Coordinates of C-alpha atoms and ligand atoms in Angstrom, one line a residue:
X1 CA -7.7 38.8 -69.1
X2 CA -10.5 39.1 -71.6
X3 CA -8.4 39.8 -74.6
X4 CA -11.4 41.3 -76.3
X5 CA -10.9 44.4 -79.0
X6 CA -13.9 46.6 -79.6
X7 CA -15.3 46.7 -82.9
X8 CA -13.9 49.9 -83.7
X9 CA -10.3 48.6 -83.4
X10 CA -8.7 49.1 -86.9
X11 CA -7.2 45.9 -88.0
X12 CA -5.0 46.3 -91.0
X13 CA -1.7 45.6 -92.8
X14 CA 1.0 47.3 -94.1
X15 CA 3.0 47.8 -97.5
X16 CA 5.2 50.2 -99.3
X17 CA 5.7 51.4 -102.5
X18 CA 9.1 50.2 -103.8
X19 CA 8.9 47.1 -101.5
X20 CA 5.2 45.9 -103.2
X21 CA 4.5 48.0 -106.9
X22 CA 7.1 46.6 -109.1
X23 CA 6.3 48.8 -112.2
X24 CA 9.7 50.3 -111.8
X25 CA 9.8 52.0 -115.1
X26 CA 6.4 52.2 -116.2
X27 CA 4.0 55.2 -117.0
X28 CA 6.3 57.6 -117.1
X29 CA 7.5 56.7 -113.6
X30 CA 10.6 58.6 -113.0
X31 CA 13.7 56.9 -110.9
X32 CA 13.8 56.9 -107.2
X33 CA 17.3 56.4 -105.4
X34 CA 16.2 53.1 -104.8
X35 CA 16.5 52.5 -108.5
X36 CA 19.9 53.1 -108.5
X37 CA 21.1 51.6 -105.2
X38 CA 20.0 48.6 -106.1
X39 CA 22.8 48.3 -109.3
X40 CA 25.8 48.7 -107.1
X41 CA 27.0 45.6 -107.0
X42 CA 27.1 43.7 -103.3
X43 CA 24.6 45.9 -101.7
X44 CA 21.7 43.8 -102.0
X45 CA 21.4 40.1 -101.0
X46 CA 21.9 38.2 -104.4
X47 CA 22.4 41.3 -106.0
X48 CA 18.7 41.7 -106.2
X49 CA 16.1 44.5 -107.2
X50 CA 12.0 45.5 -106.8
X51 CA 11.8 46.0 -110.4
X52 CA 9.0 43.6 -110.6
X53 CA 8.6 41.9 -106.8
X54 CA 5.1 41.2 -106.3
X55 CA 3.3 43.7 -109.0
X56 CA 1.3 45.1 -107.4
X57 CA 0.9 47.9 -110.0
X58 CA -0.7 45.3 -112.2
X59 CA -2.3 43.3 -109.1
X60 CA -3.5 45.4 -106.8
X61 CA -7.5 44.4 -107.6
X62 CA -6.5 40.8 -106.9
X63 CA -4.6 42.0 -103.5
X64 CA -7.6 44.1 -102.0
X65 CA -9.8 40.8 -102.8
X66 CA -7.1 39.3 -100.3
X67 CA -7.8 42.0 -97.8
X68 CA -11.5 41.9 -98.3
X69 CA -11.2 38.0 -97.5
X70 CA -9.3 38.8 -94.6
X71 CA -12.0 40.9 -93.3
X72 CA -9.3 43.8 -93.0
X73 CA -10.4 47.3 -92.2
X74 CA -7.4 49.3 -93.2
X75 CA -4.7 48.9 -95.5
X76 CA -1.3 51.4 -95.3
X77 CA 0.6 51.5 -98.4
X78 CA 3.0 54.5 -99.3
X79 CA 3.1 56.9 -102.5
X80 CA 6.4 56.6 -104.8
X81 CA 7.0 60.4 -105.3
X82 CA 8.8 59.7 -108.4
X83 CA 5.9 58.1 -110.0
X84 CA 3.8 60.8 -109.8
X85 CA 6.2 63.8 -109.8
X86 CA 9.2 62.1 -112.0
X87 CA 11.6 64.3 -110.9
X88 CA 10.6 65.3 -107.7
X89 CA 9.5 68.6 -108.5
X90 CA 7.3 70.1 -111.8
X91 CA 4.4 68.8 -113.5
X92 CA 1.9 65.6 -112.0
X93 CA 2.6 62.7 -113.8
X94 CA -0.7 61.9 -113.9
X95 CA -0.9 58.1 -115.5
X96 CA 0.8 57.3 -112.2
X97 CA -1.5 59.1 -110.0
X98 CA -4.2 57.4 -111.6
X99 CA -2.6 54.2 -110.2
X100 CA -2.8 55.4 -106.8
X101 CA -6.8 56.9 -107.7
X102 CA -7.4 53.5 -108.7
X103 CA -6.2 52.1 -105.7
X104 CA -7.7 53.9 -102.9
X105 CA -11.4 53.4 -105.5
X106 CA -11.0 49.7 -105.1
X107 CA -10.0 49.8 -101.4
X108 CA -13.0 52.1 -100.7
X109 CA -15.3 50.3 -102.8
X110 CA -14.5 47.1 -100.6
X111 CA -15.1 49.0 -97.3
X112 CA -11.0 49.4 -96.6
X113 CA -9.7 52.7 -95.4
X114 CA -6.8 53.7 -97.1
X115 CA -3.8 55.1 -94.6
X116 CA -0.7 56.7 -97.3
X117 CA 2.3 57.2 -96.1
X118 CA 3.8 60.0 -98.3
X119 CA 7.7 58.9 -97.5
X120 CA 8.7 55.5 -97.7
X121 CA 12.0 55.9 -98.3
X122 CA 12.0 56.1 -102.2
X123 CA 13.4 59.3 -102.7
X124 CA 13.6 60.4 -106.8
X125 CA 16.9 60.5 -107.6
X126 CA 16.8 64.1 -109.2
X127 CA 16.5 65.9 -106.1
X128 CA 19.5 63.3 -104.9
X129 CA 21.4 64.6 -108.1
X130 CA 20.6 67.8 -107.7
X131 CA 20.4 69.1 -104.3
X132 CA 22.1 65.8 -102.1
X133 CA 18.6 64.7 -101.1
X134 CA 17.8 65.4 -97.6
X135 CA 20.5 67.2 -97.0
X136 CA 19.4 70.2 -98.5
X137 CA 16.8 72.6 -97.3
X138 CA 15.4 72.8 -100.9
X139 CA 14.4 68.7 -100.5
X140 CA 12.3 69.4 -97.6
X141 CA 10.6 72.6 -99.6
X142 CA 9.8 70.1 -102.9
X143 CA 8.4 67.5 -100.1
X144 CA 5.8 70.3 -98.8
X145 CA 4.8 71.3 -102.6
X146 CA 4.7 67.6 -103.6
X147 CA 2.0 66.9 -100.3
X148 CA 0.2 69.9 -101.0
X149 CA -0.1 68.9 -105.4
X150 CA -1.1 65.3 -104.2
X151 CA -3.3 66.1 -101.2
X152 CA -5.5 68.4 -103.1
X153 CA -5.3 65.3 -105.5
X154 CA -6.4 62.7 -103.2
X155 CA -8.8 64.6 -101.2
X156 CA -12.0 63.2 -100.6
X157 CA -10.1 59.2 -100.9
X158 CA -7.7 59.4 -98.0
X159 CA -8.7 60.6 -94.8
X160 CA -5.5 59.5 -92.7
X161 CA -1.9 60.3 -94.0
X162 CA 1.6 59.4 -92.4
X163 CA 4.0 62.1 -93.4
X164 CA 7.1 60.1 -93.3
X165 CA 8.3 55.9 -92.6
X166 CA 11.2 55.9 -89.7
X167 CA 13.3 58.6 -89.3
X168 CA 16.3 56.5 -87.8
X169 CA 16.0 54.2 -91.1
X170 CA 15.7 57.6 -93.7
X171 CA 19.0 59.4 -92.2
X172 CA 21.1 56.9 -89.8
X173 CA 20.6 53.9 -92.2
X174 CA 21.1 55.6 -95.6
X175 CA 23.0 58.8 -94.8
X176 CA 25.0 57.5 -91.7
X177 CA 25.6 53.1 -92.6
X178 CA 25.0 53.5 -96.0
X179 CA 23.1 49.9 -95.5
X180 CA 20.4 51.3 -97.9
X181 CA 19.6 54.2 -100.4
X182 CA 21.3 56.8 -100.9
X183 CA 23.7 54.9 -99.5
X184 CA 26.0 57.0 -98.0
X185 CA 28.7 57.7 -95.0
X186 CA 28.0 60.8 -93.8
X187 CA 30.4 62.7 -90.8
X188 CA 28.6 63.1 -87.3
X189 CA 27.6 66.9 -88.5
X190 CA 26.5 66.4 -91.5
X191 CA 24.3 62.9 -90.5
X192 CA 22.7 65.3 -87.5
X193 CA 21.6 68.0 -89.7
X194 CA 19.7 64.9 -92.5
X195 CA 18.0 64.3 -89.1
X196 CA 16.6 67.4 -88.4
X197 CA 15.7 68.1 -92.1
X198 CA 13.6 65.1 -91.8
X199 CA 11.6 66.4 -88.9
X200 CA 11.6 69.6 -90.6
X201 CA 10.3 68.2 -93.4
X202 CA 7.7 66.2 -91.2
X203 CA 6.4 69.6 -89.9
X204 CA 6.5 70.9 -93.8
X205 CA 4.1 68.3 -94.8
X206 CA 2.1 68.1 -91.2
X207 CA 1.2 72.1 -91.8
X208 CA 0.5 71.6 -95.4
X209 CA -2.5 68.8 -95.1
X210 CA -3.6 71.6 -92.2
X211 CA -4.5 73.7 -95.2
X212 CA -5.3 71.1 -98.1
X213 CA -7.1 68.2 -95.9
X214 CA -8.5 69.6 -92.7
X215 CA -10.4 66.7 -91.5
X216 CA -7.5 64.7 -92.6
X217 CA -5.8 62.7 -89.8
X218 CA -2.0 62.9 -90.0
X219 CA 1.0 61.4 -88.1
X220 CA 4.4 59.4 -88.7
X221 CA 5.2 55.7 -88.4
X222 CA 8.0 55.9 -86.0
X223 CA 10.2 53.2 -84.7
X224 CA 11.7 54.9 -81.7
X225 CA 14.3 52.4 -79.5
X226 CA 11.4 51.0 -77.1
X227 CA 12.3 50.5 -73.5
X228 CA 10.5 48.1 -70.8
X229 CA 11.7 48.0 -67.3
X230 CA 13.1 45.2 -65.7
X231 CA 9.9 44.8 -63.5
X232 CA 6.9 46.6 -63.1
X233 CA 8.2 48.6 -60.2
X234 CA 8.0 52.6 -59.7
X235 CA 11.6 52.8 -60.0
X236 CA 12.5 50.6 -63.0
X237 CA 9.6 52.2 -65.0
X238 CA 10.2 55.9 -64.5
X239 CA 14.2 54.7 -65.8
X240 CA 13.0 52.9 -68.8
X241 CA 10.4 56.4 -69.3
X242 CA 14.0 58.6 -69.0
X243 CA 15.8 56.5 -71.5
X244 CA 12.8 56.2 -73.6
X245 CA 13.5 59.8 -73.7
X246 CA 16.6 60.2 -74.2
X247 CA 17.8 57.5 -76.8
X248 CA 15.0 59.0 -79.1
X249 CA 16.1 62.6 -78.2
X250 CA 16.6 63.5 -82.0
X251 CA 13.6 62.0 -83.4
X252 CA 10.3 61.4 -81.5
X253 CA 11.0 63.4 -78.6
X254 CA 11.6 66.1 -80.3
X255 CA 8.7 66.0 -82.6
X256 CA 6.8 65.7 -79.7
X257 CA 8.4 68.0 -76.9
X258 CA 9.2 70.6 -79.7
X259 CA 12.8 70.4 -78.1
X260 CA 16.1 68.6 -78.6
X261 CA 16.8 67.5 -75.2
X262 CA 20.1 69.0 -73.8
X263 CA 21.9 65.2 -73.1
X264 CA 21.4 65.2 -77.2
X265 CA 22.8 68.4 -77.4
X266 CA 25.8 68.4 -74.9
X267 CA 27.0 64.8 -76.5
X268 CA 27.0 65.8 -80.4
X269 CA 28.5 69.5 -79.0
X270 CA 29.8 70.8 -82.1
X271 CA 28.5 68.1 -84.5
X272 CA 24.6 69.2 -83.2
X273 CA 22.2 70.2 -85.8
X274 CA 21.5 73.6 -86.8
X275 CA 17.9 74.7 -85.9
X276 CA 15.8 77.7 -85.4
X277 CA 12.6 78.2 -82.7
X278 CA 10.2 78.7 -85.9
X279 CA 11.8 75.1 -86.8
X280 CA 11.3 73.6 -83.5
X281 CA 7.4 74.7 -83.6
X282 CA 7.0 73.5 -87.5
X283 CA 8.3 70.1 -86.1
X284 CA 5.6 69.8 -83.2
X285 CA 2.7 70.9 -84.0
X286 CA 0.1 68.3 -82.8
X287 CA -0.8 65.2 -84.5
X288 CA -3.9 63.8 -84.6
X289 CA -2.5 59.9 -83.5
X290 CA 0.6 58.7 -82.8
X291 CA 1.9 55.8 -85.4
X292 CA 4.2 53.2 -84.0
X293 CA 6.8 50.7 -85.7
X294 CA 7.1 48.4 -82.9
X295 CA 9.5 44.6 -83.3
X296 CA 11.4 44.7 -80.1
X297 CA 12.3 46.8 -77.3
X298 CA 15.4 46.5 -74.3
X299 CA 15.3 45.8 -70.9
X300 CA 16.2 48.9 -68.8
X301 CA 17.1 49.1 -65.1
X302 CA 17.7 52.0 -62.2
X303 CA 20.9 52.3 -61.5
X304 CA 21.7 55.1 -58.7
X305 CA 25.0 54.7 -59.5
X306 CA 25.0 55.6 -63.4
X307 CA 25.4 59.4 -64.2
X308 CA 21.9 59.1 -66.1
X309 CA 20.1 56.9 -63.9
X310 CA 19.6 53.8 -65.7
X311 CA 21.3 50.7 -67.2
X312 CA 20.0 49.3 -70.9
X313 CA 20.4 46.0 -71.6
X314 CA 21.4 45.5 -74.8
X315 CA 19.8 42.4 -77.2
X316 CA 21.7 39.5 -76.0
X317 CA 22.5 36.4 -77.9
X318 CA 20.6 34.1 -75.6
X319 CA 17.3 35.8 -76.6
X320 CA 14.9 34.2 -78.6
X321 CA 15.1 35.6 -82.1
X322 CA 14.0 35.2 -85.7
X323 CA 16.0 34.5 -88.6
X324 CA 17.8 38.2 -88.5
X325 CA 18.3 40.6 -85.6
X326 CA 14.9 40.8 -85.0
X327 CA 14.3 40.0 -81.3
X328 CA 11.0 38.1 -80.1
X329 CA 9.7 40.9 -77.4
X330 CA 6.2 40.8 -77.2
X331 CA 5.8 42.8 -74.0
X332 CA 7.6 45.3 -75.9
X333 CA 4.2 46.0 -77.1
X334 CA 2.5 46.5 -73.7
X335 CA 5.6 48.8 -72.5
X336 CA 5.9 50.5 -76.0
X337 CA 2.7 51.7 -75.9
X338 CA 2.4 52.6 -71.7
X339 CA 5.1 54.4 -72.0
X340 CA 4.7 56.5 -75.0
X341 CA 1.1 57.3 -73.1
X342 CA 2.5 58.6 -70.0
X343 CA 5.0 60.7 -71.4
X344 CA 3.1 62.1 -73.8
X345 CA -0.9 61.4 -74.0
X346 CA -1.2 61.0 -77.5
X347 CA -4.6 61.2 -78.4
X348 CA -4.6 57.5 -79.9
X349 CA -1.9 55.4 -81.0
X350 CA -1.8 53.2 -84.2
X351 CA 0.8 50.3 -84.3
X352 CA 1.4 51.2 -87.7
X353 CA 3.9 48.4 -88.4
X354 CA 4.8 44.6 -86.4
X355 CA 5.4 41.7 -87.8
X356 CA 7.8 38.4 -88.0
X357 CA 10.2 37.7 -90.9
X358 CA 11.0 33.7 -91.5
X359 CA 12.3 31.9 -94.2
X360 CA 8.7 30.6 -95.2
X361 CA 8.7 27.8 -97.5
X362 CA 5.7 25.4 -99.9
X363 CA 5.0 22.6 -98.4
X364 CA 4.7 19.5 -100.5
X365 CA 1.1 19.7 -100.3
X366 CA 1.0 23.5 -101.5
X367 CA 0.2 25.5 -98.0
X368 CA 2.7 27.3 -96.0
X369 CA 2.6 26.5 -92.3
X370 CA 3.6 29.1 -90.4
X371 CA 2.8 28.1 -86.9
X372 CA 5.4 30.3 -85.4
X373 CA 4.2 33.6 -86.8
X374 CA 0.8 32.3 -85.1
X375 CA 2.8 32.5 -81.8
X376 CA 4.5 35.8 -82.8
X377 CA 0.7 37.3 -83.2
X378 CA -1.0 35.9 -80.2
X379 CA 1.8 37.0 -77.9
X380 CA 2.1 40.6 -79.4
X381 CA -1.4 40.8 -79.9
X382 CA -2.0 39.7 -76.2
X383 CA 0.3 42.3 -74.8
X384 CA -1.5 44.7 -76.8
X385 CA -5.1 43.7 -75.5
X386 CA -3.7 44.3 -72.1
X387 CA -2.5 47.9 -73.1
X388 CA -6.2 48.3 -74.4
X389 CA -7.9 46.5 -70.9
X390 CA -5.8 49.7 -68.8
X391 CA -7.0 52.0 -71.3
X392 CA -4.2 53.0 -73.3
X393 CA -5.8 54.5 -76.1
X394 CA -4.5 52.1 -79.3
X395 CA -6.5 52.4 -82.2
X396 CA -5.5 49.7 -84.9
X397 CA -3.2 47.5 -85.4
X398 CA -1.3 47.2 -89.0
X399 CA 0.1 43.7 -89.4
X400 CA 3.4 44.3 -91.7
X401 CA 3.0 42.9 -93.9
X402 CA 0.5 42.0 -96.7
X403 CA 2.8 40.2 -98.8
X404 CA 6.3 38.7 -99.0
X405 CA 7.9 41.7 -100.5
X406 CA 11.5 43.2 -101.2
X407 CA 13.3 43.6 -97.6
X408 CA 15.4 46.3 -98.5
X409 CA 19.2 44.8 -98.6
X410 CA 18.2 41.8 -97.4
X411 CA 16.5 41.1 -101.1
X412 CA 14.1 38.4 -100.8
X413 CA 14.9 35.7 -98.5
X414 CA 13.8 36.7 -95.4
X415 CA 9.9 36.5 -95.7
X416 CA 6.9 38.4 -93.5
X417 CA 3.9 38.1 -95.7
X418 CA 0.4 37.0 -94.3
X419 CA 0.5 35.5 -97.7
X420 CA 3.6 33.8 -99.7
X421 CA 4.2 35.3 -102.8
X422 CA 5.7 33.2 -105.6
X423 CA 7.9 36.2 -107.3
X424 CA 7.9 33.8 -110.8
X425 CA 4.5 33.3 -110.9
X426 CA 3.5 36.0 -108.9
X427 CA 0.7 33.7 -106.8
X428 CA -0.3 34.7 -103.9
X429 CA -0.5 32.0 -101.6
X430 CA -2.5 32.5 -97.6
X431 CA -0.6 31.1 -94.9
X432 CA -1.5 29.6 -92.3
X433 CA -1.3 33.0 -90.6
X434 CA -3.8 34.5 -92.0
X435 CA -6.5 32.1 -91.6
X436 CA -5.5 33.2 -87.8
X437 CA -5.6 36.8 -88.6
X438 CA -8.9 36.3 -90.3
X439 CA -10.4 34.8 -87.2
X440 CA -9.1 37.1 -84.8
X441 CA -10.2 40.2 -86.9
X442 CA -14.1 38.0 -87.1
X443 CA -14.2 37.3 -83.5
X444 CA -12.4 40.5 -82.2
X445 CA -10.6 38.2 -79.3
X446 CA -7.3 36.4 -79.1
X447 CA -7.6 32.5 -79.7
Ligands
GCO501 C1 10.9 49.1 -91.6 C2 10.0 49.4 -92.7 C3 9.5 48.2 -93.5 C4 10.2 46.9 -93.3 C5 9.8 46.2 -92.1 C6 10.5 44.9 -91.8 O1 10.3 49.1 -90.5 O2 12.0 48.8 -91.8 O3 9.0 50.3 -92.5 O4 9.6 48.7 -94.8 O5 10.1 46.1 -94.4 O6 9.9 47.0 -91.0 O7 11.8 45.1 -91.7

């Protein structure tokens, strides 16, 4: 195995908006439901907020320096809609869309491509007062005027946009566990219906930058369930292709079959989404690339015997794993990818988010050794060269993340930064990982 990348191969890393900017009231920003999750008390580790995290509002010249070193090519970071619409809807805010301006300038300037993801999650909180956030039909019609105001905006800066961050984490996680904003509980029917305003909303936005960006290159970041078969035998692939299928029936294989399967269907029976035709052809009109969110997958086997042809293997506990759930799979990369390819030819995929979280700590001597996020990178990265060498056509690879940042309701302890941010001091510190990263990016080949 070579374990060569060509010299087009994007190599980037990831951030988002309320996880890296800090900023949280500045410059006429207006509040995001993120804002005002993170006050209830006990739904954040240490009761903790991304008021301030790493700054990146006031840091981001010293941050694309860091990229520059790394000899990064891309760099995906997503717009907070309340910072440039305050309330969601109205007039451009445009001290905060000067920050983003500014951005994408310094980026360009230092021979990064900027990737925007227009939904990260950070939802302003007006149109959660006002209309119950994605649960309401007039959410996903502010969401197309607000691409359409900033694409117009932006044009010329960004040529590659992700419409929206993980589906599953947007309605099941926020709507369905409540785990983070809006933090809600939502009934079966109810839940089912946030998902398919989502997609709706995906298909919104996709048809928008049609008219506003034509060159532009648009997709998702998508962390569908990834399946790999037990062996690389006919029969154990074409069952972990079927449940790839079917376990992402409401999300990617709908966006990209343009049809909610009928297993989906016939289980949620009267709990199903409402949709139209006109709705299902919105949500899968072609995208230019395919984005992938990919940490882990499952083992899958054929089973005769089952009534759907296949047994999943759930996570077990004997697995090698991180600090959190987050399961060390790096032929989940390989499979990820195969199989997305053969079901649906995509015509190029971006990993648009992998990475490892760890409790990373200073050592007395002032570096961060991070040997194990080394092994992490070589063995994803390695599957992934081997996805390239049979000609599966991957694109870039966005290392999440950048920076320690905010995880969501994990607060700050769990760490996946290339380089260790002191949140005090706000010093950025390179781990040992990215002096790995940086020679792997140089040399184009796995060491
Ligand atoms: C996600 C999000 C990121 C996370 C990352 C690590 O995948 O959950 O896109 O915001 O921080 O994935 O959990």
């Amino acid at each position: 195995m070579k374990r060569k990348f060509p010299e087009s191969f994007i190599w980037a890393t990831g951030t988002s908006s309320y996880q890296v900017e800090g900023a949280a009231f500045a410059d006429g920003k207006g509040l995001s439901i993120w804002d005002e999750f993170v006050q209830r008390p006990g739904v954040i580790v240490d009761d903790q907020n991304a008021h301030v995290t790493c700054d990146q509002y006031h840091h981001y010249k010293e941050d694309v320096q860091l990229m520059k070193n790394l000899g990064l090519k891309g760099y995906r970071f997503s717009m907070c809609w309340s910072r440039v619409l305050p309330s969601g809807r109205g007039e451009i805010n445009h001290k905060g869309l000067d920050y983003y301006k500014n951005l994408c300038d310094e980026l360009l300037n230092n021979g990064i491509e900027p990737y925007m993801t227009f939904y990260h999650w950070d939802l302003p909180l007006a149109l959660q007062k006002d209309f119950g956030g994605w649960e309401s039909t007039q959410t996903i019609m502010y969401y197309g005027e607000y691409v359409d105001k900033i694409s117009n905006e932006l044009a010329g800066r960004v040529k590659n946009f992700f419409t929206f961050n993980e589906f599953l984490a947007c309605a099941d996680v926020g709507y369905g566990m409540g785990l983070i904003a809006p933090g809600l509980k939502l009934e079966a029917k109810r839940l089912n219906q946030v998902r398919h305003n989502l997609l709706v909303a995906h298909g919104t936005g996709l048809q928008v930058l049609r008219s506003t960006v034509p060159s532009a290159k648009v997709t998702i970041a998508e962390n569908p369930f990834f399946m790999m078969p037990v062996a690389d035998k006919t029969e154990h692939v074409e069952a972990a292709k079927k449940a790839f299928r079917e376990v992402n029936a409401h999300f990617l294989t709908a966006i990209m079959e343009g049809k909610y399967l009928d297993c989906y269907l016939e289980k949620e029976k009267w709990n199903a989404p409402q949709f139209t035709d006109d709705e299902m052809k919105l949500i899968s009109q072609p995208m230019d690339m395919l984005g992938l969110n990919l940490y882990y997958g499952k083992q899958v086997k054929a089973d005769p015997n089952s009534e759907n042809g296949y047994m999943i293997f759930e996570s077990h506990r004997d697995q090698p794993t991180g600090i959190a759930d987050f399961y060390f799979e790096p032929s989940s990369m390989y499979w990820g990818c195969r199989i997305a390819n053969e079901l649906w030819h995509p015509k190029e995929i971006l990993i648009s988010e992998n990475g490892m979280l760890a409790n990373d700590r200073i050592d007395a001597d002032g570096n961060v050794y991070d040997s194990y996020r080394i092994t992490h990178l070589r063995c994803y990265l390695g599957s992934l060269a081997r996805a390239l060498e049979e000609g599966i056509p991957v694109n870039g690879y966005f290392h999440w993340s950048l920076l320690d940042n905010f995880e969501w309701h994990h607060g700050y302890r769990p760490r996946f930064g290339l380089f260790h941010v002191n949140f005090q001091t706000q010093k950025r510190t390179p781990k040992l990982s990215a002096e790995w990263y940086q020679d792997t990016i140089k040399y184009g080949r796995i060491s």
